[in-house]
Short mmCIF file of C-alpha atoms in Angstrom, two decimals:
data_model
loop_
_atom_site.label_atom_id
_atom_site.label_comp_id
_atom_site.label_asym_id
_atom_site.label_seq_id
_atom_site.Cartn_x
_atom_site.Cartn_y
_atom_site.Cartn_z
CA MET A 1 153.66 125.03 106.86
CA LEU A 2 152.49 125.60 103.30
CA GLY A 3 150.45 122.40 103.42
CA GLN A 4 148.73 123.57 106.60
CA LEU A 5 147.97 126.94 105.03
CA PHE A 6 146.32 125.26 102.04
CA LEU A 7 144.38 123.00 104.41
CA HIS A 8 143.09 126.05 106.34
CA LEU A 9 142.22 127.78 103.10
CA PHE A 10 140.35 124.70 101.91
CA ARG A 11 138.45 124.44 105.22
CA ILE A 12 137.45 128.12 105.15
CA ASN A 13 136.28 127.77 101.55
CA ILE A 14 134.23 124.66 102.29
CA SER A 15 132.64 126.21 105.39
CA LYS A 16 131.77 129.38 103.44
CA LEU A 17 130.34 127.31 100.61
CA LEU A 18 128.11 125.41 103.04
CA TYR A 19 127.15 128.53 105.01
CA HIS A 20 126.09 130.45 101.90
CA LYS A 21 124.56 127.48 100.09
CA PHE A 22 121.36 129.39 99.41
CA SER A 23 123.16 132.28 97.70
CA TYR A 24 125.28 129.80 95.68
CA PHE A 25 122.05 128.27 94.47
CA PHE A 26 121.04 131.70 93.15
CA GLU A 27 124.50 132.14 91.68
CA MET A 28 123.90 128.95 89.72
CA ILE A 29 120.61 130.39 88.50
CA SER A 30 122.44 133.59 87.45
CA ILE A 31 124.91 131.54 85.40
CA VAL A 32 122.07 129.68 83.70
CA LEU A 33 120.30 132.97 83.03
CA SER A 34 123.34 134.61 81.49
CA LEU A 35 123.91 131.58 79.22
CA PHE A 36 120.24 131.73 78.32
CA VAL A 37 120.56 135.45 77.40
CA TYR A 38 123.72 134.87 75.31
CA PHE A 39 122.10 131.95 73.48
CA TYR A 40 118.93 133.77 72.49
CA THR A 41 120.71 137.05 71.78
CA SER A 42 122.96 135.30 69.28
CA LYS A 43 119.91 133.57 67.78
CA ALA A 44 118.14 136.92 67.32
CA PHE A 45 121.37 138.43 66.01
CA VAL A 46 121.53 135.84 63.22
CA LEU A 47 117.90 136.37 62.22
CA GLY A 48 118.15 140.18 62.17
CA SER A 49 115.81 142.70 63.78
CA ASN A 50 113.52 143.13 60.76
CA VAL A 51 112.18 139.59 61.19
CA PHE A 52 110.48 140.68 64.45
CA GLY A 53 108.98 143.88 63.15
CA TYR A 54 111.67 146.29 64.39
CA GLN A 55 112.40 147.77 60.96
CA GLY A 56 115.68 149.60 60.68
CA LEU A 57 116.77 149.11 64.30
CA THR A 58 120.39 148.17 64.87
CA TYR A 59 121.25 145.99 67.85
CA PHE A 60 122.58 149.11 69.59
CA ASP A 61 119.25 150.94 69.04
CA PHE A 62 117.38 147.85 70.22
CA ILE A 63 119.36 147.62 73.47
CA ILE A 64 119.48 151.35 74.19
CA ILE A 65 115.75 151.94 73.60
CA GLY A 66 114.92 148.87 75.72
CA ASP A 67 117.26 149.99 78.50
CA LEU A 68 115.85 153.52 78.59
CA ALA A 69 112.24 152.34 78.45
CA LEU A 70 112.79 149.92 81.32
CA MET A 71 114.65 152.29 83.67
CA LEU A 72 111.60 153.91 85.21
CA PRO A 73 109.34 150.80 85.36
CA LEU A 74 112.10 148.73 86.96
CA TYR A 75 112.79 151.53 89.46
CA ILE A 76 109.09 151.58 90.41
CA ILE A 77 109.28 147.82 91.11
CA GLU A 78 112.60 147.72 92.94
CA ALA A 79 112.85 151.06 94.80
CA PRO A 80 110.23 150.55 97.56
CA ILE A 81 111.83 147.43 99.05
CA ARG A 82 115.32 149.02 99.01
CA ASN A 83 114.19 152.36 100.42
CA ILE A 84 111.86 150.82 102.98
CA LYS A 85 114.68 148.56 104.17
CA ASP A 86 116.82 151.70 104.62
CA SER A 87 114.04 153.40 106.54
CA ILE A 88 113.75 150.36 108.83
CA ASP A 89 117.52 150.43 109.43
CA THR A 90 117.43 154.17 110.23
CA LYS A 91 114.10 153.80 112.12
CA VAL A 92 112.55 156.62 110.08
CA ILE A 93 109.63 154.30 109.30
CA ASN A 94 108.91 154.06 113.05
CA THR A 95 108.49 157.83 113.27
CA PHE A 96 105.90 157.65 110.47
CA ILE A 97 104.09 154.82 112.31
CA ILE A 98 104.25 156.62 115.67
CA LEU A 99 102.72 159.72 114.07
CA LYS A 100 99.97 157.44 112.71
CA ILE A 101 100.58 158.39 109.09
CA ALA A 102 98.54 156.23 106.67
CA PRO A 103 100.45 153.17 105.34
CA TRP A 104 99.92 154.13 101.68
CA LYS A 105 101.48 157.52 102.40
CA ILE A 106 104.42 155.85 104.16
CA PHE A 107 104.85 153.46 101.23
CA LEU A 108 104.84 156.20 98.61
CA THR A 109 106.89 158.75 100.58
CA LEU A 110 109.62 156.41 101.75
CA GLY A 111 109.48 153.93 98.87
CA TYR A 112 110.06 156.52 96.17
CA SER A 113 112.21 159.00 98.11
CA ASP A 114 114.92 158.89 95.39
CA PHE A 115 112.58 159.14 92.40
CA LEU A 116 114.12 162.40 91.19
CA ARG A 117 117.57 160.80 90.95
CA THR A 118 116.24 158.06 88.67
CA LEU A 119 114.37 160.56 86.55
CA MET A 120 117.57 162.57 86.14
CA ARG A 121 119.45 159.40 85.21
CA VAL A 122 116.92 158.72 82.43
CA LEU A 123 117.14 162.29 81.14
CA ILE A 124 120.96 162.34 81.18
CA ASN A 125 120.97 159.03 79.29
CA ILE A 126 118.62 160.41 76.64
CA ILE A 127 120.64 163.62 76.26
CA LEU A 128 123.95 161.76 75.94
CA ILE A 129 122.56 159.23 73.47
CA VAL A 130 121.01 161.91 71.28
CA ILE A 131 124.12 164.13 71.33
CA PHE A 132 126.97 161.61 71.09
CA PHE A 133 125.54 158.48 69.48
CA ASP A 134 124.06 158.15 66.07
CA THR A 135 120.78 156.44 66.93
CA GLY A 136 117.37 156.53 65.36
CA LEU A 137 115.99 157.96 68.62
CA GLY A 138 113.82 160.95 67.80
CA ILE A 139 111.09 163.05 69.40
CA GLU A 140 108.45 160.64 68.09
CA HIS A 141 110.22 157.73 69.83
CA ILE A 142 110.43 159.62 73.13
CA LYS A 143 106.79 160.76 73.03
CA ASN A 144 105.60 157.25 72.19
CA ALA A 145 107.85 155.73 74.88
CA CYS A 146 106.52 158.10 77.56
CA LEU A 147 102.93 157.11 76.79
CA GLN A 148 103.73 153.39 76.67
CA ILE A 149 105.62 153.62 79.99
CA VAL A 150 102.76 155.43 81.75
CA LEU A 151 100.46 152.55 80.78
CA VAL A 152 102.58 149.93 82.59
CA LEU A 153 103.26 152.02 85.72
CA PRO A 154 100.23 150.67 87.69
CA PHE A 155 101.53 147.11 87.08
CA CYS A 156 104.99 148.12 88.32
CA LEU A 157 103.51 149.93 91.32
CA CYS A 158 101.47 146.83 92.24
CA LEU A 159 104.49 144.56 91.93
CA GLY A 160 106.69 146.97 93.93
CA ALA A 161 104.03 147.18 96.63
CA LEU A 162 103.67 143.40 96.82
CA VAL A 163 107.42 142.80 97.06
CA SER A 164 107.89 145.45 99.76
CA ALA A 165 104.82 144.20 101.68
CA PHE A 166 106.46 140.77 101.70
CA TYR A 167 109.63 142.34 103.15
CA ILE A 168 107.77 144.35 105.79
CA TYR A 169 105.74 141.29 106.80
CA PHE A 170 108.45 138.64 106.86
CA GLY A 171 111.60 140.76 107.22
CA ARG A 172 113.33 139.21 104.22
CA GLY A 173 113.34 139.33 100.44
CA VAL A 174 115.62 142.30 99.65
CA HIS A 175 117.87 140.22 97.39
CA ALA A 176 114.87 138.50 95.79
CA SER A 177 113.76 141.90 94.45
CA GLY A 178 117.02 142.08 92.46
CA TYR A 179 116.25 138.73 90.88
CA ILE A 180 112.71 139.81 90.07
CA THR A 181 113.93 142.89 88.20
CA VAL A 182 116.60 140.89 86.33
CA LEU A 183 114.07 138.23 85.31
CA ILE A 184 111.56 140.87 84.26
CA SER A 185 114.10 142.70 82.13
CA ILE A 186 115.22 139.48 80.44
CA PHE A 187 111.73 138.15 79.75
CA SER A 188 110.28 141.48 78.71
CA GLY A 189 112.92 141.66 76.01
CA ALA A 190 115.59 144.04 77.27
CA PHE A 191 118.47 142.06 75.76
CA PHE A 192 116.93 140.14 72.88
CA PRO A 193 113.53 140.06 71.12
CA VAL A 194 111.45 137.59 73.15
CA GLU A 195 109.78 136.48 69.91
CA VAL A 196 112.87 134.34 69.39
CA LEU A 197 111.78 132.12 72.33
CA PRO A 198 109.62 129.04 71.62
CA ARG A 199 106.11 130.21 70.71
CA GLN A 200 104.36 128.83 73.84
CA VAL A 201 106.94 130.38 76.17
CA TYR A 202 106.66 133.73 74.42
CA VAL A 203 102.85 133.71 74.72
CA ILE A 204 103.10 133.01 78.47
CA PHE A 205 105.55 135.87 79.10
CA GLU A 206 103.59 138.25 76.91
CA GLY A 207 100.48 137.48 78.97
CA LEU A 208 102.22 137.64 82.33
CA ILE A 209 104.49 140.65 81.93
CA PRO A 210 102.91 143.79 80.44
CA LEU A 211 106.42 145.17 79.86
CA VAL A 212 106.76 142.80 76.86
CA LYS A 213 104.03 144.67 74.99
CA MET A 214 105.36 148.00 76.24
CA LEU A 215 108.89 147.36 74.91
CA LYS A 216 107.54 146.10 71.61
CA GLY A 217 105.40 149.23 71.32
CA VAL A 218 108.31 151.52 72.17
CA ARG A 219 110.72 149.91 69.69
CA SER A 220 108.32 149.55 66.78
CA LEU A 221 106.56 152.90 67.38
CA GLY A 222 103.36 150.91 67.95
CA HIS A 223 100.17 152.67 68.95
CA TYR A 224 99.86 153.04 72.73
CA SER A 225 96.07 152.63 72.81
CA GLU A 226 96.57 148.86 72.31
CA ASN A 227 97.91 148.66 75.85
CA ILE A 228 95.23 150.69 77.64
CA TRP A 229 93.55 147.54 78.97
CA ILE A 230 96.76 146.70 80.88
CA PHE A 231 96.56 150.13 82.52
CA ILE A 232 92.88 149.69 83.48
CA LEU A 233 93.40 146.16 84.83
CA TRP A 234 96.33 147.10 87.07
CA MET A 235 94.72 150.35 88.23
CA MET A 236 91.90 148.15 89.56
CA MET A 237 94.43 145.88 91.28
CA LEU A 238 95.90 148.84 93.21
CA VAL A 239 93.14 148.77 95.84
CA PRO A 240 93.42 145.09 96.94
CA ILE A 241 97.22 145.26 96.78
CA GLY A 242 97.13 148.47 98.83
CA MET A 243 95.19 146.53 101.49
CA ILE A 244 97.91 143.87 101.55
CA VAL A 245 100.51 146.61 102.13
CA GLN A 246 98.38 148.03 104.95
CA ARG A 247 98.17 144.58 106.55
CA ALA A 248 101.97 144.25 106.36
CA PHE A 249 102.47 147.62 108.08
CA PHE A 250 100.01 146.61 110.80
CA LYS A 251 101.96 143.39 111.39
CA TYR A 252 105.20 145.42 111.58
CA SER A 253 103.84 147.90 114.12
CA ASN A 254 102.26 145.06 116.10
CA ARG A 255 105.72 143.67 116.68
CA GLY A 256 106.14 146.61 119.01
CA LEU A 257 108.03 148.72 116.47
CA ARG A 258 111.09 146.56 116.93
CA VAL A 259 113.50 146.82 114.04
CA PHE A 260 113.78 143.32 112.69
CA ARG A 261 116.64 141.93 110.66
CA PHE A 262 117.45 138.46 109.45
CA MET B 1 88.68 167.95 131.63
CA LYS B 2 91.03 165.00 131.29
CA GLY B 3 89.79 161.65 130.08
CA GLU B 4 90.40 158.28 131.64
CA ILE B 5 92.66 155.41 130.66
CA LEU B 6 91.21 152.20 132.00
CA LEU B 7 93.01 148.88 131.96
CA GLU B 8 91.28 145.77 133.23
CA GLY B 9 92.36 142.15 133.06
CA ILE B 10 95.30 142.76 130.73
CA LYS B 11 97.75 139.93 130.17
CA LYS B 12 100.67 139.73 127.75
CA SER B 13 103.35 137.03 127.67
CA PHE B 14 106.76 136.92 125.98
CA GLY B 15 108.54 133.64 126.73
CA ASP B 16 108.99 133.51 130.53
CA PHE B 17 107.92 137.10 131.02
CA CYS B 18 104.30 137.92 131.70
CA LEU B 19 102.77 141.37 132.11
CA GLU B 20 99.57 141.37 134.15
CA VAL B 21 97.41 144.36 135.02
CA ASP B 22 94.20 143.51 136.91
CA HIS B 23 92.88 147.03 137.27
CA LEU B 24 94.47 150.37 136.52
CA SER B 25 92.68 153.66 136.10
CA ILE B 26 94.71 156.67 134.97
CA THR B 27 93.14 160.12 135.05
CA GLU B 28 96.15 162.25 135.94
CA ASN B 29 99.79 162.47 134.91
CA ILE B 30 101.53 159.37 136.15
CA VAL B 31 105.00 157.88 136.36
CA ILE B 32 105.42 154.14 135.89
CA SER B 33 108.63 153.05 137.55
CA GLY B 34 110.33 149.70 137.77
CA HIS B 35 113.62 148.01 137.07
CA ASN B 36 114.80 147.01 133.60
CA GLY B 37 112.58 144.32 132.12
CA SER B 38 109.70 144.98 134.50
CA GLY B 39 107.33 145.62 131.59
CA LYS B 40 107.14 149.45 131.50
CA SER B 41 107.76 149.75 127.75
CA THR B 42 105.43 146.83 127.00
CA LEU B 43 102.67 148.48 129.00
CA LEU B 44 103.12 151.75 127.08
CA LYS B 45 103.08 149.92 123.74
CA ILE B 46 99.87 148.14 124.75
CA LEU B 47 98.35 151.51 125.67
CA ALA B 48 99.51 152.93 122.32
CA GLY B 49 97.95 149.99 120.46
CA PHE B 50 101.26 148.78 119.02
CA ILE B 51 101.10 145.51 120.94
CA SER B 52 97.87 143.58 121.34
CA PRO B 53 97.42 141.95 124.76
CA ASP B 54 96.82 138.18 124.86
CA ILE B 55 93.89 138.70 127.21
CA GLY B 56 91.86 141.86 127.71
CA SER B 57 91.67 144.90 125.55
CA VAL B 58 92.39 148.60 125.77
CA LYS B 59 90.01 151.27 124.61
CA ASP B 60 91.37 153.16 121.60
CA LEU B 61 93.09 156.24 122.95
CA ASP B 62 93.96 159.43 121.16
CA SER B 63 97.55 158.83 122.12
CA ILE B 64 101.10 159.12 120.86
CA LEU B 65 104.09 157.08 121.96
CA PHE B 66 107.64 158.29 122.42
CA ASN B 67 110.47 155.81 122.75
CA ASN B 68 113.92 157.07 121.92
CA ASP B 69 115.03 153.60 120.78
CA ASP B 70 112.23 153.43 118.23
CA ILE B 71 112.14 156.91 116.79
CA GLY B 72 114.37 157.86 113.86
CA PHE B 73 114.85 160.71 111.41
CA PHE B 74 116.34 161.25 107.97
CA HIS B 75 120.09 161.16 108.56
CA HIS B 76 120.98 163.61 105.78
CA LEU B 77 118.58 166.33 106.99
CA THR B 78 119.11 168.80 109.83
CA GLY B 79 116.87 168.85 112.88
CA LEU B 80 114.85 171.74 111.44
CA GLU B 81 114.53 170.10 108.01
CA ASN B 82 113.34 166.89 109.65
CA LEU B 83 110.75 168.76 111.72
CA GLN B 84 109.63 170.67 108.62
CA PHE B 85 109.24 167.36 106.78
CA PHE B 86 106.80 166.24 109.48
CA ASN B 87 104.88 169.56 109.17
CA VAL B 88 105.78 170.97 112.56
CA ASP B 89 104.42 174.47 113.11
CA GLN B 90 107.40 176.77 113.67
CA ASN B 91 105.14 179.56 114.88
CA SER B 92 103.67 177.48 117.69
CA LEU B 93 104.13 178.45 121.32
CA LEU B 94 105.81 175.12 122.03
CA PHE B 95 108.41 175.69 119.31
CA ARG B 96 109.18 179.18 120.70
CA LYS B 97 109.52 177.79 124.22
CA PHE B 98 111.90 175.01 123.13
CA LEU B 99 113.87 177.52 121.08
CA ASP B 100 114.14 180.09 123.88
CA GLU B 101 114.82 177.78 126.78
CA LEU B 102 116.76 174.82 125.41
CA PRO B 103 120.19 175.53 123.89
CA VAL B 104 120.44 171.85 122.97
CA PHE B 105 117.28 172.14 120.83
CA ARG B 106 118.54 175.35 119.20
CA ALA B 107 121.81 173.65 118.31
CA ALA B 108 120.08 170.50 117.02
CA LEU B 109 118.02 172.48 114.52
CA ASP B 110 121.10 173.27 112.42
CA ILE B 111 122.86 169.94 112.71
CA ARG B 112 122.35 166.91 110.51
CA TYR B 113 120.61 164.07 112.35
CA GLU B 114 123.57 161.74 111.73
CA GLU B 115 125.88 164.21 113.53
CA MET B 116 123.64 164.87 116.54
CA SER B 117 124.51 163.84 120.06
CA HIS B 118 122.21 161.46 121.94
CA GLY B 119 120.68 164.39 123.84
CA MET B 120 120.06 166.46 120.71
CA ALA B 121 118.39 163.57 118.88
CA LYS B 122 116.24 162.85 121.92
CA VAL B 123 115.09 166.46 122.29
CA ILE B 124 114.18 166.65 118.59
CA GLY B 125 112.19 163.41 118.89
CA LEU B 126 110.47 164.60 122.07
CA PHE B 127 109.58 167.91 120.50
CA LEU B 128 108.04 166.20 117.47
CA VAL B 129 105.90 164.00 119.73
CA LEU B 130 104.85 166.88 122.01
CA ALA B 131 104.00 169.02 118.99
CA GLN B 132 101.26 166.54 118.03
CA GLU B 133 97.83 167.41 119.42
CA ARG B 134 96.79 164.32 121.38
CA GLU B 135 94.90 163.59 124.61
CA VAL B 136 97.43 161.10 125.96
CA TYR B 137 101.23 161.17 125.69
CA LEU B 138 102.96 157.89 126.42
CA LEU B 139 106.62 158.67 127.01
CA ASP B 140 109.16 155.91 127.53
CA GLU B 141 112.15 157.25 129.48
CA PRO B 142 111.89 160.79 128.11
CA LEU B 143 114.27 162.26 130.68
CA SER B 144 117.12 159.78 130.96
CA GLY B 145 120.35 160.90 129.35
CA LEU B 146 119.35 164.58 129.40
CA ASP B 147 120.99 167.35 131.44
CA GLU B 148 119.32 168.85 134.52
CA LYS B 149 118.20 172.04 132.76
CA THR B 150 116.49 170.14 129.94
CA ARG B 151 114.89 167.74 132.39
CA SER B 152 113.43 170.56 134.54
CA PHE B 153 112.12 172.31 131.42
CA LEU B 154 110.42 169.14 130.17
CA ILE B 155 108.85 168.36 133.56
CA ARG B 156 107.47 171.94 133.64
CA GLU B 157 106.07 171.38 130.14
CA PHE B 158 104.37 168.12 131.14
CA GLU B 159 102.86 169.78 134.22
CA GLY B 160 101.75 172.82 132.23
CA GLN B 161 99.56 170.83 129.82
CA GLN B 162 96.40 170.86 131.93
CA ASP B 163 94.08 169.03 129.54
CA LYS B 164 96.50 166.23 128.59
CA ILE B 165 97.54 163.04 130.35
CA PHE B 166 101.22 162.15 130.45
CA VAL B 167 102.05 158.52 131.19
CA ILE B 168 105.78 158.39 131.74
CA ALA B 169 107.87 155.26 132.16
CA GLU B 170 110.99 156.38 133.97
CA HIS B 171 113.63 155.30 136.46
CA ILE B 172 113.89 158.84 137.85
CA ALA B 173 111.44 159.05 140.74
CA ASN B 174 111.40 162.75 141.63
CA ILE B 175 109.20 164.03 138.82
CA GLY B 176 106.37 165.00 141.13
CA PHE B 177 103.63 162.95 139.48
CA GLU B 178 101.64 160.14 141.03
CA MET B 179 103.73 156.98 140.75
CA ILE B 180 102.98 153.31 140.26
CA GLU B 181 105.58 150.61 140.30
CA LEU B 182 105.84 147.59 138.05
CA SER B 183 107.64 144.58 139.38
CA LYS B 184 108.08 141.43 137.30
CA GLY B 185 105.19 142.45 135.10
CA ARG B 186 102.71 143.18 137.90
CA VAL B 187 101.49 146.53 139.22
CA CYS B 188 102.49 146.81 142.90
#
């Protein structure tokens, strides 16, 4: 009896393992990523924050400032795909399409329908940190952070639009957006200073992800004007990426407004 | 003066199913009837421009499509809040008529969409579509699942719109409009 039970249990486990092999592959990647984060965090911890130009910042300050500064940009990247998926499930998106509302309006209205909640989360975090925790976070930090964040918003908007266009077009990719935000937060320096990475790797990530410069600017009270070119570049990218989103919506409506799920 | 919807040489295939319309001219309100899977909804979606035919083309119409299976609203908002979100004019004659003559519409205005009955949700969706100023209204089974009073009211509304064309796909035959029948994807 007991032997049979174990056999059944073993069979169920094996079949599940084979059925979800793709998600186990990503689980493996998650394990590698967490080991990667622990390794480089400890390396940075040994060297001390002053080495990287973050004078006077404790590890707590480093993490908290990074976390706060990334909340809004990561929301801008991740929210559209999640909210648009919801609107497909509830068919609200179909009503927008039937009423022939412009795709960019649909994207912004539905994609960022819970923007206020995220904004409140950021504010509550700031208030709690200032009141209850002894951090070096002052008005100057907040003002500088706001300006630095605004400069990377077009990049985040473009990335969010691309990811959600992929979902609208192909009907998949919701979980991939989670991985994108995790990877972006790791490699932009949310958990450890990315300067601790090998020089070549650091240069690549600094060039690819504008959030690296943004976080550095926020933590070291750097001048925001250094990052204006990032803002200009990604503002220009909004038009072609907007056309990709429009194409994705057209493909969706051309399927006869059928709700598609995979 | 009503316009004309002209379909010529339209062909659309899905697997074994093929919808073919050699010639169809619509200048008046019309009912398209036919059994399930005869191609009524496909024909409406082609007319609305949501499906492109494999062969032939349809002139761009100033149209709006209603299909209860496709339309959806914000679940956490009431009927009225949903209509307000889509900028419906609450002072319009149509809104007053729906409010005065349809108890189901009145009730739906104060109820969250997630709590609405099938009939309530359908009437809210139909109202939103009818509130849009268009030349052609393509309505896929607008009357099924509704009570007699609501049905009679809606048919009166369709008939009352003199300068619009209503193309209605429906099983119910006694609407009083000219009728064409689709059978296995072909107009009989």
